[in-house]
PDB file of C-alpha atoms and ligand atoms in Angstrom:
ATOM      1  CA  MET N 226      81.541  59.244 148.395  1.00 92.00           C
ATOM      2  CA  PRO N 227      80.912  61.060 145.084  1.00 97.00           C
ATOM      3  CA  ARG N 228      83.011  59.621 142.023  1.00 97.00           C
ATOM      4  CA  PRO N 229      85.573  61.989 140.573  1.00 98.00           C
ATOM      5  CA  VAL N 230      84.670  62.652 136.954  1.00 98.00           C
ATOM      6  CA  LEU N 231      86.441  64.528 134.160  1.00 98.00           C
ATOM      7  CA  ILE N 232      84.013  65.704 131.390  1.00 99.00           C
ATOM      8  CA  ASP N 233      85.564  66.243 127.898  1.00 98.00           C
ATOM      9  CA  THR N 234      82.983  68.012 125.763  1.00 98.00           C
ATOM     10  CA  ASP N 235      82.372  69.815 122.495  1.00 98.00           C
ATOM     11  CA  ALA N 236      79.821  71.782 124.320  1.00 98.00           C
ATOM     12  CA  GLY N 237      76.759  71.813 121.963  1.00 98.00           C
ATOM     13  CA  VAL N 238      73.193  71.717 123.102  1.00 98.00           C
ATOM     14  CA  ASP N 239      72.962  68.189 124.292  1.00 98.00           C
ATOM     15  CA  ASP N 240      76.408  68.579 125.918  1.00 98.00           C
ATOM     16  CA  ALA N 241      74.938  71.557 127.829  1.00 98.00           C
ATOM     17  CA  LEU N 242      72.110  69.382 129.095  1.00 98.00           C
ATOM     18  CA  ALA N 243      74.597  66.749 130.042  1.00 98.00           C
ATOM     19  CA  LEU N 244      76.769  69.282 132.074  1.00 98.00           C
ATOM     20  CA  LEU N 245      73.700  70.501 133.851  1.00 98.00           C
ATOM     21  CA  PHE N 246      72.686  66.967 134.673  1.00 98.00           C
ATOM     22  CA  ALA N 247      76.122  65.985 135.811  1.00 98.00           C
ATOM     23  CA  LEU N 248      76.735  69.211 137.949  1.00 98.00           C
ATOM     24  CA  GLN N 249      73.543  68.614 139.797  1.00 97.00           C
ATOM     25  CA  SER N 250      74.136  65.025 140.545  1.00 98.00           C
ATOM     26  CA  PRO N 251      75.568  64.341 144.071  1.00 97.00           C
ATOM     27  CA  GLU N 252      76.973  60.932 142.942  1.00 98.00           C
ATOM     28  CA  LEU N 253      79.487  62.827 140.897  1.00 98.00           C
ATOM     29  CA  SER N 254      82.199  65.212 141.726  1.00 98.00           C
ATOM     30  CA  ILE N 255      83.252  67.025 138.561  1.00 98.00           C
ATOM     31  CA  LYS N 256      87.055  67.610 138.838  1.00 98.00           C
ATOM     32  CA  ALA N 257      87.619  69.219 135.531  1.00 98.00           C
ATOM     33  CA  ILE N 258      85.862  70.026 132.180  1.00 98.00           C
ATOM     34  CA  THR N 259      87.973  69.933 129.116  1.00 98.00           C
ATOM     35  CA  THR N 260      86.725  71.242 125.613  1.00 98.00           C
ATOM     36  CA  VAL N 261      87.470  69.815 122.116  1.00 98.00           C
ATOM     37  CA  ALA N 262      86.509  71.050 118.675  1.00 98.00           C
ATOM     38  CA  GLY N 263      83.451  69.193 117.298  1.00 98.00           C
ATOM     39  CA  ASN N 264      79.810  70.680 117.204  1.00 98.00           C
ATOM     40  CA  VAL N 265      81.529  74.171 116.857  1.00 98.00           C
ATOM     41  CA  GLY N 266      85.082  75.500 117.165  1.00 98.00           C
ATOM     42  CA  VAL N 267      86.715  74.739 120.336  1.00 97.00           C
ATOM     43  CA  HIS N 268      86.698  78.371 121.670  1.00 95.00           C
ATOM     44  CA  ASP N 269      82.915  78.434 121.361  1.00 96.00           C
ATOM     45  CA  CYS N 270      82.755  75.145 123.165  1.00 97.00           C
ATOM     46  CA  THR N 271      84.776  76.762 126.047  1.00 96.00           C
ATOM     47  CA  LEU N 272      82.523  79.759 126.296  1.00 95.00           C
ATOM     48  CA  ASN N 273      79.478  77.466 126.263  1.00 96.00           C
ATOM     49  CA  VAL N 274      80.838  75.532 129.210  1.00 96.00           C
ATOM     50  CA  LEU N 275      81.471  78.795 131.084  1.00 94.00           C
ATOM     51  CA  THR N 276      77.943  79.878 130.294  1.00 94.00           C
ATOM     52  CA  VAL N 277      76.449  76.701 131.551  1.00 95.00           C
ATOM     53  CA  LEU N 278      78.565  76.954 134.852  1.00 94.00           C
ATOM     54  CA  ARG N 279      77.163  80.509 135.314  1.00 91.00           C
ATOM     55  CA  LEU N 280      73.580  79.300 135.070  1.00 92.00           C
ATOM     56  CA  LEU N 281      74.046  77.147 138.168  1.00 92.00           C
ATOM     57  CA  ASP N 282      75.808  79.511 140.548  1.00 82.00           C
ATOM     58  CA  LEU N 283      77.777  76.674 142.241  1.00 91.00           C
ATOM     59  CA  PRO N 284      79.714  77.419 145.288  1.00 91.00           C
ATOM     60  CA  ALA N 285      82.903  76.190 143.528  1.00 91.00           C
ATOM     61  CA  SER N 286      83.073  75.740 139.710  1.00 92.00           C
ATOM     62  CA  PRO N 287      85.249  72.957 138.217  1.00 96.00           C
ATOM     63  CA  GLU N 288      88.326  74.086 136.245  1.00 96.00           C
ATOM     64  CA  VAL N 289      87.674  74.603 132.557  1.00 97.00           C
ATOM     65  CA  THR N 290      90.445  73.889 130.141  1.00 97.00           C
ATOM     66  CA  GLU N 291      90.504  74.359 126.325  1.00 97.00           C
ATOM     67  CA  GLY N 292      91.728  71.547 124.137  1.00 98.00           C
ATOM     68  CA  ALA N 293      92.181  70.390 120.567  1.00 98.00           C
ATOM     69  CA  ARG N 294      91.262  72.934 117.858  1.00 98.00           C
ATOM     70  CA  LYS N 295      91.031  70.262 115.247  1.00 98.00           C
ATOM     71  CA  PRO N 296      90.991  66.350 114.912  1.00 98.00           C
ATOM     72  CA  LEU N 297      94.266  64.495 114.943  1.00 98.00           C
ATOM     73  CA  ARG N 298      94.759  64.317 111.098  1.00 98.00           C
ATOM     74  CA  ARG N 299      91.734  66.097 109.555  1.00 98.00           C
ATOM     75  CA  SER N 300      90.186  69.500 109.349  1.00 98.00           C
ATOM     76  CA  LEU N 301      87.320  70.206 111.525  1.00 98.00           C
ATOM     77  CA  PHE N 302      83.836  69.208 110.402  1.00 98.00           C
ATOM     78  CA  SER N 303      81.222  70.888 112.566  1.00 98.00           C
ATOM     79  CA  ALA N 304      77.441  70.904 113.056  1.00 98.00           C
ATOM     80  CA  PRO N 305      76.257  74.449 113.298  1.00 97.00           C
ATOM     81  CA  GLU N 306      72.904  73.514 111.574  1.00 97.00           C
ATOM     82  CA  VAL N 307      72.164  71.288 114.643  1.00 97.00           C
ATOM     83  CA  HIS N 308      73.544  73.287 117.570  1.00 98.00           C
ATOM     84  CA  GLY N 309      73.662  76.908 116.109  1.00 97.00           C
ATOM     85  CA  THR N 310      76.832  78.848 115.017  1.00 97.00           C
ATOM     86  CA  ASP N 311      77.728  79.445 118.623  1.00 96.00           C
ATOM     87  CA  GLY N 312      76.877  75.849 119.615  1.00 97.00           C
ATOM     88  CA  LEU N 313      74.304  76.891 122.007  1.00 97.00           C
ATOM     89  CA  GLY N 314      71.296  77.670 119.790  1.00 97.00           C
ATOM     90  CA  ASN N 315      72.495  81.151 118.865  1.00 96.00           C
ATOM     91  CA  VAL N 316      71.484  82.527 122.221  1.00 95.00           C
ATOM     92  CA  ARG N 317      74.765  82.240 124.354  1.00 93.00           C
ATOM     93  CA  ARG N 318      75.196  85.984 124.482  1.00 86.00           C
ATOM     94  CA  SER N 319      71.714  86.462 125.797  1.00 89.00           C
ATOM     95  CA  LEU N 320      72.450  84.071 128.498  1.00 88.00           C
ATOM     96  CA  TRP N 321      75.637  85.669 129.748  1.00 75.00           C
ATOM     97  CA  GLY N 322      73.813  88.524 131.228  1.00 65.00           C
ATOM     98  CA  GLY N 323      76.685  90.826 130.093  1.00 57.00           C
ATOM     99  CA  ARG N 324      79.069  89.472 132.542  1.00 62.00           C
ATOM    100  CA  GLY N 325      81.781  88.420 130.308  1.00 62.00           C
ATOM    101  CA  GLU N 326      83.791  85.205 130.124  1.00 72.00           C
ATOM    102  CA  GLY N 327      85.010  83.224 133.147  1.00 78.00           C
ATOM    103  CA  PRO N 328      88.479  81.997 133.573  1.00 84.00           C
ATOM    104  CA  PHE N 329      89.943  78.959 131.484  1.00 86.00           C
ATOM    105  CA  ARG N 330      93.182  77.358 130.782  1.00 86.00           C
ATOM    106  CA  ARG N 331      94.461  76.048 127.479  1.00 89.00           C
ATOM    107  CA  ASP N 332      96.254  72.709 128.041  1.00 96.00           C
ATOM    108  CA  ALA N 333      93.466  69.985 128.103  1.00 98.00           C
ATOM    109  CA  VAL N 334      95.877  67.171 127.448  1.00 98.00           C
ATOM    110  CA  ASN N 335      97.808  68.067 130.577  1.00 98.00           C
ATOM    111  CA  VAL N 336      94.759  68.324 132.694  1.00 98.00           C
ATOM    112  CA  ILE N 337      93.468  64.920 131.564  1.00 98.00           C
ATOM    113  CA  ILE N 338      96.934  63.296 132.307  1.00 98.00           C
ATOM    114  CA  ASP N 339      97.021  65.031 135.624  1.00 98.00           C
ATOM    115  CA  ARG N 340      93.559  64.030 136.838  1.00 98.00           C
ATOM    116  CA  CYS N 341      94.392  60.418 135.798  1.00 98.00           C
ATOM    117  CA  LEU N 342      97.577  60.443 137.917  1.00 98.00           C
ATOM    118  CA  HIS N 343      95.888  62.033 140.791  1.00 98.00           C
ATOM    119  CA  PHE N 344      92.606  60.092 141.064  1.00 98.00           C
ATOM    120  CA  GLY N 345      93.758  56.844 139.375  1.00 98.00           C
ATOM    121  CA  ARG N 346      91.120  54.019 139.289  1.00 98.00           C
ATOM    122  CA  LYS N 347      88.488  56.278 141.084  1.00 98.00           C
ATOM    123  CA  LEU N 348      88.420  58.567 138.013  1.00 98.00           C
ATOM    124  CA  THR N 349      85.712  58.263 135.266  1.00 98.00           C
ATOM    125  CA  ILE N 350      86.171  60.240 132.164  1.00 99.00           C
ATOM    126  CA  VAL N 351      82.969  61.136 130.384  1.00 99.00           C
ATOM    127  CA  ALA N 352      83.823  62.023 126.825  1.00 99.00           C
ATOM    128  CA  ILE N 353      80.919  63.456 124.962  1.00 99.00           C
ATOM    129  CA  GLY N 354      82.653  64.900 121.863  1.00 98.00           C
ATOM    130  CA  PRO N 355      85.187  63.637 119.397  1.00 99.00           C
ATOM    131  CA  LEU N 356      88.007  61.764 121.193  1.00 99.00           C
ATOM    132  CA  THR N 357      90.849  64.008 120.098  1.00 98.00           C
ATOM    133  CA  ASN N 358      91.968  65.173 123.526  1.00 98.00           C
ATOM    134  CA  ILE N 359      91.727  61.710 124.965  1.00 98.00           C
ATOM    135  CA  ALA N 360      93.734  60.134 122.269  1.00 98.00           C
ATOM    136  CA  ARG N 361      96.403  62.988 122.437  1.00 98.00           C
ATOM    137  CA  ALA N 362      96.597  62.379 126.209  1.00 98.00           C
ATOM    138  CA  TRP N 363      97.022  58.618 125.643  1.00 98.00           C
ATOM    139  CA  ASN N 364      99.705  59.244 123.040  1.00 98.00           C
ATOM    140  CA  LYS N 365     101.494  61.523 125.337  1.00 98.00           C
ATOM    141  CA  ASN N 366     101.374  59.502 128.543  1.00 98.00           C
ATOM    142  CA  PRO N 367      99.847  55.944 128.329  1.00 98.00           C
ATOM    143  CA  GLY N 368     100.870  55.109 131.768  1.00 98.00           C
ATOM    144  CA  ALA N 369      98.825  57.929 133.227  1.00 98.00           C
ATOM    145  CA  LEU N 370      95.833  56.937 131.205  1.00 98.00           C
ATOM    146  CA  LYS N 371      96.234  53.222 132.193  1.00 98.00           C
ATOM    147  CA  ARG N 372      95.330  54.350 135.701  1.00 98.00           C
ATOM    148  CA  VAL N 373      91.872  55.652 134.807  1.00 98.00           C
ATOM    149  CA  GLY N 374      88.854  53.718 136.179  1.00 98.00           C
ATOM    150  CA  ARG N 375      86.667  54.018 133.133  1.00 98.00           C
ATOM    151  CA  ILE N 376      86.229  56.089 129.933  1.00 99.00           C
ATOM    152  CA  ILE N 377      82.522  56.504 128.965  1.00 99.00           C
ATOM    153  CA  THR N 378      82.429  57.667 125.305  1.00 99.00           C
ATOM    154  CA  MET N 379      79.163  58.859 123.427  1.00 99.00           C
ATOM    155  CA  GLY N 380      79.795  57.671 119.837  1.00 98.00           C
ATOM    156  CA  GLY N 381      79.222  55.130 117.272  1.00 98.00           C
ATOM    157  CA  ALA N 382      76.266  53.560 115.439  1.00 98.00           C
ATOM    158  CA  PHE N 383      76.083  49.723 115.292  1.00 98.00           C
ATOM    159  CA  ARG N 384      72.678  48.339 114.459  1.00 98.00           C
ATOM    160  CA  VAL N 385      71.203  51.809 113.399  1.00 98.00           C
ATOM    161  CA  PRO N 386      72.085  54.242 110.636  1.00 98.00           C
ATOM    162  CA  GLY N 387      74.450  57.048 111.257  1.00 98.00           C
ATOM    163  CA  ASN N 388      73.538  60.660 111.912  1.00 98.00           C
ATOM    164  CA  THR N 389      76.429  61.978 109.866  1.00 98.00           C
ATOM    165  CA  GLY N 390      75.985  60.357 106.581  1.00 94.00           C
ATOM    166  CA  PRO N 391      74.440  56.925 106.123  1.00 97.00           C
ATOM    167  CA  VAL N 392      76.780  54.854 108.570  1.00 98.00           C
ATOM    168  CA  ALA N 393      78.655  57.125 110.989  1.00 98.00           C
ATOM    169  CA  GLU N 394      77.794  58.921 114.160  1.00 98.00           C
ATOM    170  CA  PHE N 395      79.023  62.475 114.367  1.00 98.00           C
ATOM    171  CA  ASN N 396      81.752  62.240 117.201  1.00 98.00           C
ATOM    172  CA  TYR N 397      83.511  59.344 115.491  1.00 98.00           C
ATOM    173  CA  TYR N 398      83.045  60.852 112.042  1.00 98.00           C
ATOM    174  CA  VAL N 399      84.704  64.047 113.007  1.00 98.00           C
ATOM    175  CA  ASP N 400      87.844  62.240 114.398  1.00 98.00           C
ATOM    176  CA  PRO N 401      87.791  58.551 113.437  1.00 98.00           C
ATOM    177  CA  GLU N 402      91.590  58.145 113.980  1.00 98.00           C
ATOM    178  CA  ALA N 403      91.148  59.396 117.621  1.00 99.00           C
ATOM    179  CA  ALA N 404      88.116  57.061 118.143  1.00 99.00           C
ATOM    180  CA  ALA N 405      90.169  54.198 116.771  1.00 98.00           C
ATOM    181  CA  ILE N 406      93.070  54.828 119.182  1.00 98.00           C
ATOM    182  CA  VAL N 407      90.893  55.108 122.200  1.00 98.00           C
ATOM    183  CA  LEU N 408      88.635  52.098 121.369  1.00 98.00           C
ATOM    184  CA  ASN N 409      91.836  49.942 120.753  1.00 98.00           C
ATOM    185  CA  SER N 410      93.944  51.270 123.596  1.00 98.00           C
ATOM    186  CA  GLY N 411      92.940  48.458 125.995  1.00 98.00           C
ATOM    187  CA  LEU N 412      91.665  51.060 128.481  1.00 98.00           C
ATOM    188  CA  PRO N 413      88.407  50.290 130.296  1.00 98.00           C
ATOM    189  CA  VAL N 414      85.944  51.776 127.850  1.00 98.00           C
ATOM    190  CA  THR N 415      82.100  51.959 127.606  1.00 99.00           C
ATOM    191  CA  VAL N 416      80.656  53.071 124.293  1.00 99.00           C
ATOM    192  CA  VAL N 417      77.321  54.672 124.366  1.00 99.00           C
ATOM    193  CA  PRO N 418      76.253  54.738 120.699  1.00 99.00           C
ATOM    194  CA  LEU N 419      73.331  56.162 118.792  1.00 98.00           C
ATOM    195  CA  ASP N 420      71.558  52.755 119.097  1.00 98.00           C
ATOM    196  CA  VAL N 421      70.809  53.763 122.570  1.00 98.00           C
ATOM    197  CA  THR N 422      70.773  57.530 122.654  1.00 98.00           C
ATOM    198  CA  GLN N 423      68.268  57.840 119.849  1.00 98.00           C
ATOM    199  CA  GLU N 424      65.780  56.110 121.982  1.00 98.00           C
ATOM    200  CA  LEU N 425      65.696  59.019 124.320  1.00 98.00           C
ATOM    201  CA  VAL N 426      63.912  62.105 123.263  1.00 98.00           C
ATOM    202  CA  LEU N 427      63.073  65.285 125.322  1.00 98.00           C
ATOM    203  CA  MET N 428      59.918  66.602 123.771  1.00 98.00           C
ATOM    204  CA  ARG N 429      59.407  70.292 123.452  1.00 98.00           C
ATOM    205  CA  THR N 430      56.017  70.305 125.324  1.00 98.00           C
ATOM    206  CA  GLU N 431      57.356  68.392 128.288  1.00 97.00           C
ATOM    207  CA  LEU N 432      60.409  70.640 128.586  1.00 97.00           C
ATOM    208  CA  GLU N 433      58.200  73.800 128.460  1.00 97.00           C
ATOM    209  CA  VAL N 434      55.702  72.397 131.145  1.00 97.00           C
ATOM    210  CA  ARG N 435      58.549  71.443 133.533  1.00 97.00           C
ATOM    211  CA  ALA N 436      60.484  74.700 132.811  1.00 96.00           C
ATOM    212  CA  GLN N 437      57.356  76.773 133.682  1.00 95.00           C
ATOM    213  CA  ARG N 438      56.859  74.774 136.966  1.00 95.00           C
ATOM    214  CA  LYS N 439      60.455  75.238 138.011  1.00 93.00           C
ATOM    215  CA  SER N 440      60.817  78.886 136.805  1.00 86.00           C
ATOM    216  CA  SER N 441      64.424  79.369 137.603  1.00 91.00           C
ATOM    217  CA  ARG N 442      67.066  81.184 135.604  1.00 91.00           C
ATOM    218  CA  MET N 443      68.433  77.825 134.548  1.00 94.00           C
ATOM    219  CA  ALA N 444      64.890  76.588 133.416  1.00 95.00           C
ATOM    220  CA  GLN N 445      64.320  79.718 131.408  1.00 95.00           C
ATOM    221  CA  ALA N 446      67.937  79.317 129.809  1.00 96.00           C
ATOM    222  CA  LEU N 447      67.049  75.630 128.955  1.00 96.00           C
ATOM    223  CA  VAL N 448      63.864  76.548 127.079  1.00 97.00           C
ATOM    224  CA  LYS N 449      65.994  79.143 125.105  1.00 97.00           C
ATOM    225  CA  PHE N 450      69.000  77.229 124.197  1.00 98.00           C
ATOM    226  CA  THR N 451      67.250  73.969 123.194  1.00 98.00           C
ATOM    227  CA  LYS N 452      64.861  75.816 120.793  1.00 98.00           C
ATOM    228  CA  SER N 453      66.676  75.681 117.479  1.00 97.00           C
ATOM    229  CA  TYR N 454      68.170  72.122 118.385  1.00 98.00           C
ATOM    230  CA  MET N 455      64.550  70.951 118.633  1.00 98.00           C
ATOM    231  CA  GLN N 456      63.472  72.820 115.473  1.00 98.00           C
ATOM    232  CA  TYR N 457      66.259  70.922 113.745  1.00 98.00           C
ATOM    233  CA  HIS N 458      64.812  67.567 114.969  1.00 97.00           C
ATOM    234  CA  SER N 459      61.355  68.702 114.006  1.00 97.00           C
ATOM    235  CA  ALA N 460      62.566  69.278 110.369  1.00 96.00           C
ATOM    236  CA  THR N 461      64.702  66.251 110.017  1.00 96.00           C
ATOM    237  CA  GLU N 462      63.200  63.673 112.299  1.00 96.00           C
ATOM    238  CA  GLY N 463      59.562  64.764 112.397  1.00 96.00           C
ATOM    239  CA  PHE N 464      59.187  65.325 116.103  1.00 97.00           C
ATOM    240  CA  SER N 465      59.247  68.488 118.171  1.00 96.00           C
ATOM    241  CA  GLY N 466      61.909  67.699 120.625  1.00 98.00           C
ATOM    242  CA  GLY N 467      65.710  66.670 120.832  1.00 98.00           C
ATOM    243  CA  TYR N 468      67.731  63.511 121.246  1.00 98.00           C
ATOM    244  CA  LEU N 469      69.483  63.108 124.627  1.00 98.00           C
ATOM    245  CA  HIS N 470      72.743  61.645 123.239  1.00 98.00           C
ATOM    246  CA  ASP N 471      75.315  63.113 125.771  1.00 98.00           C
ATOM    247  CA  PRO N 472      73.009  62.979 128.895  1.00 99.00           C
ATOM    248  CA  LEU N 473      72.924  59.263 128.619  1.00 99.00           C
ATOM    249  CA  ALA N 474      76.683  59.082 128.871  1.00 99.00           C
ATOM    250  CA  VAL N 475      76.464  61.027 132.038  1.00 99.00           C
ATOM    251  CA  ALA N 476      73.526  58.752 133.286  1.00 99.00           C
ATOM    252  CA  VAL N 477      75.788  55.684 132.823  1.00 98.00           C
ATOM    253  CA  ALA N 478      78.511  57.345 135.015  1.00 98.00           C
ATOM    254  CA  ILE N 479      75.981  57.758 137.722  1.00 98.00           C
ATOM    255  CA  ASP N 480      74.119  54.579 137.443  1.00 98.00           C
ATOM    256  CA  PRO N 481      75.648  51.901 134.974  1.00 98.00           C
ATOM    257  CA  ALA N 482      72.308  49.958 135.138  1.00 98.00           C
ATOM    258  CA  CYS N 483      70.691  52.623 132.874  1.00 98.00           C
ATOM    259  CA  VAL N 484      72.120  50.509 130.004  1.00 98.00           C
ATOM    260  CA  GLN N 485      72.964  46.890 129.294  1.00 98.00           C
ATOM    261  CA  THR N 486      76.270  46.350 127.469  1.00 98.00           C
ATOM    262  CA  GLU N 487      77.920  43.699 125.326  1.00 97.00           C
ATOM    263  CA  ARG N 488      81.556  43.181 125.254  1.00 97.00           C
ATOM    264  CA  VAL N 489      83.035  43.247 121.765  1.00 97.00           C
ATOM    265  CA  HIS N 490      85.966  44.433 119.548  1.00 97.00           C
ATOM    266  CA  VAL N 491      85.134  47.541 117.697  1.00 98.00           C
ATOM    267  CA  ASP N 492      87.057  48.753 114.611  1.00 98.00           C
ATOM    268  CA  VAL N 493      86.478  52.464 113.551  1.00 98.00           C
ATOM    269  CA  GLU N 494      86.714  52.930 109.703  1.00 98.00           C
ATOM    270  CA  CYS N 495      89.448  55.489 108.933  1.00 98.00           C
ATOM    271  CA  ALA N 496      90.233  54.544 105.378  1.00 96.00           C
ATOM    272  CA  GLY N 497      86.867  54.076 103.758  1.00 92.00           C
ATOM    273  CA  ARG N 498      85.831  56.180 100.978  1.00 94.00           C
ATOM    274  CA  PHE N 499      82.077  56.169 101.871  1.00 97.00           C
ATOM    275  CA  THR N 500      82.290  54.987 105.428  1.00 98.00           C
ATOM    276  CA  ARG N 501      84.553  57.318 107.383  1.00 98.00           C
ATOM    277  CA  GLY N 502      83.927  56.947 111.094  1.00 98.00           C
ATOM    278  CA  MET N 503      81.693  53.852 110.983  1.00 98.00           C
ATOM    279  CA  THR N 504      81.897  51.496 113.861  1.00 98.00           C
ATOM    280  CA  VAL N 505      82.434  47.951 112.817  1.00 98.00           C
ATOM    281  CA  ALA N 506      81.731  45.101 115.441  1.00 97.00           C
ATOM    282  CA  ASP N 507      80.896  41.386 115.279  1.00 95.00           C
ATOM    283  CA  PHE N 508      78.161  40.707 117.903  1.00 95.00           C
ATOM    284  CA  ARG N 509      77.750  37.158 116.777  1.00 94.00           C
ATOM    285  CA  ARG N 510      81.020  35.973 118.244  1.00 84.00           C
ATOM    286  CA  LYS N 511      82.305  35.744 121.818  1.00 84.00           C
ATOM    287  CA  PRO N 512      85.110  38.339 122.203  1.00 81.00           C
ATOM    288  CA  ASP N 513      88.454  37.045 121.202  1.00 84.00           C
ATOM    289  CA  ARG N 514      90.907  37.396 124.053  1.00 85.00           C
ATOM    290  CA  LYS N 515      93.748  38.327 121.758  1.00 88.00           C
ATOM    291  CA  ARG N 516      91.857  41.446 120.596  1.00 92.00           C
ATOM    292  CA  VAL N 517      91.004  44.426 122.474  1.00 95.00           C
ATOM    293  CA  SER N 518      87.365  44.647 123.650  1.00 97.00           C
ATOM    294  CA  VAL N 519      85.106  47.420 124.860  1.00 98.00           C
ATOM    295  CA  ASP N 520      81.697  47.530 126.504  1.00 98.00           C
ATOM    296  CA  VAL N 521      79.081  48.768 123.966  1.00 98.00           C
ATOM    297  CA  ALA N 522      75.687  49.752 125.335  1.00 98.00           C
ATOM    298  CA  THR N 523      72.975  47.854 123.406  1.00 98.00           C
ATOM    299  CA  THR N 524      69.778  48.587 125.396  1.00 98.00           C
ATOM    300  CA  VAL N 525      68.695  51.372 127.489  1.00 98.00           C
ATOM    301  CA  ASP N 526      66.198  51.407 130.533  1.00 98.00           C
ATOM    302  CA  HIS N 527      64.027  54.348 129.515  1.00 98.00           C
ATOM    303  CA  ASN N 528      62.215  54.793 132.867  1.00 98.00           C
ATOM    304  CA  ARG N 529      65.437  54.593 134.935  1.00 98.00           C
ATOM    305  CA  PHE N 530      67.139  57.259 132.743  1.00 98.00           C
ATOM    306  CA  PHE N 531      64.200  59.674 132.616  1.00 98.00           C
ATOM    307  CA  LYS N 532      63.685  59.420 136.331  1.00 98.00           C
ATOM    308  CA  LEU N 533      67.283  60.340 136.923  1.00 98.00           C
ATOM    309  CA  PHE N 534      67.509  62.881 134.375  1.00 98.00           C
ATOM    310  CA  HIS N 535      64.403  64.899 135.216  1.00 98.00           C
ATOM    311  CA  GLY N 536      64.952  64.455 138.926  1.00 97.00           C
ATOM    312  CA  ARG N 537      68.430  65.953 138.717  1.00 97.00           C
ATOM    313  CA  LEU N 538      67.480  68.717 136.250  1.00 96.00           C
ATOM    314  CA  TRP N 539      64.374  69.966 137.935  1.00 94.00           C
ATOM    315  CA  GLY N 540      65.078  69.000 141.551  1.00 86.00           C
TER     316      GLY N 540
HETATM  317  C1  BDR K1195      76.860  63.484 119.178  1.00 66.75           C
HETATM  318  O1  BDR K1195      77.199  64.463 118.212  1.00 66.75           O
HETATM  319  C2  BDR K1195      77.084  65.734 118.744  1.00 66.75           C
HETATM  320  O2  BDR K1195      76.400  66.613 117.806  1.00 66.75           O
HETATM  321  C3  BDR K1195      76.244  65.564 120.048  1.00 66.75           C
HETATM  322  O3  BDR K1195      76.599  66.565 120.913  1.00 66.75           O
HETATM  323  C4  BDR K1195      76.644  64.235 120.486  1.00 66.75           C
HETATM  324  O4  BDR K1195      77.728  64.200 121.237  1.00 66.75           O
HETATM  325  C5  BDR K1195      75.682  62.653 118.780  1.00 66.75           C
HETATM  326  O5  BDR K1195      76.117  62.062 117.443  1.00 66.75           O
HETATM  327 CA1   CA K1196      78.677  66.274 122.093  1.00 66.75          CA
END
């Protein structure tokens, strides 16, 4: 039986790859997609999700619901230089094919609560943006969230530098208060940080070769919407390709053995002058039972991940 999944996303370029990966994986049944402000404003994220769904021509598309316009207590910090001003490499309009938007709702928090109540322990939430919607759902109805099977969140940087300033990863930098709430909620949380996601790079040449072989509408779109994301990495990291941050969170939902995890208490810095959003954990000690712990991915099985990812993306 496929596992019921809710994906909460700030649909930028690697989110779009994660969505295409998830939607083509028979182990997962995507019961809802909710959007949150992050890489770009929330309405652009919603339009990006609708665009990705169009690329696949699924027999039945999951419901799309727009969520938080801004973090819990801060104004939005976004990443147009990484994902384009539309969040999809500035090519979203050309991918629509002039067919306009699809339908969407605007109450993500209620949808999250509803799916938790409906599916209970069977439900996995894959959160690949700032944790604003999830924290708001928890604040509104903790009883509902306590029923969830697992929350997999892409975020944090433990033994590696940050990607948004020296110490913080983007998703937790954008809404550190929300990350702190979710990571200290006591819910079953798996954190997929930069430590493991930055080990996974999709090279431009490989993408182009595979896309040419496949030659579908989706493959052509992939080549287009990843272009500026990969150019950004080329300028900042020195390789022509892009990190697969969010696809790894999806892979963990499909096959948890893609990563090894360590159980640890995690604090998220909300007060620091220079350290906003930093994840702080003491891996030297056994977890203290009196403190809330989460599972943090510390190593990734590259072969296992890439076999799964390419297999599902290209068929
Ligand atoms: C995370 O930040 C976003 O820019 C990506 O989509 C990913 O979720 C990586 O730090
Ligand atoms: Ca994301």
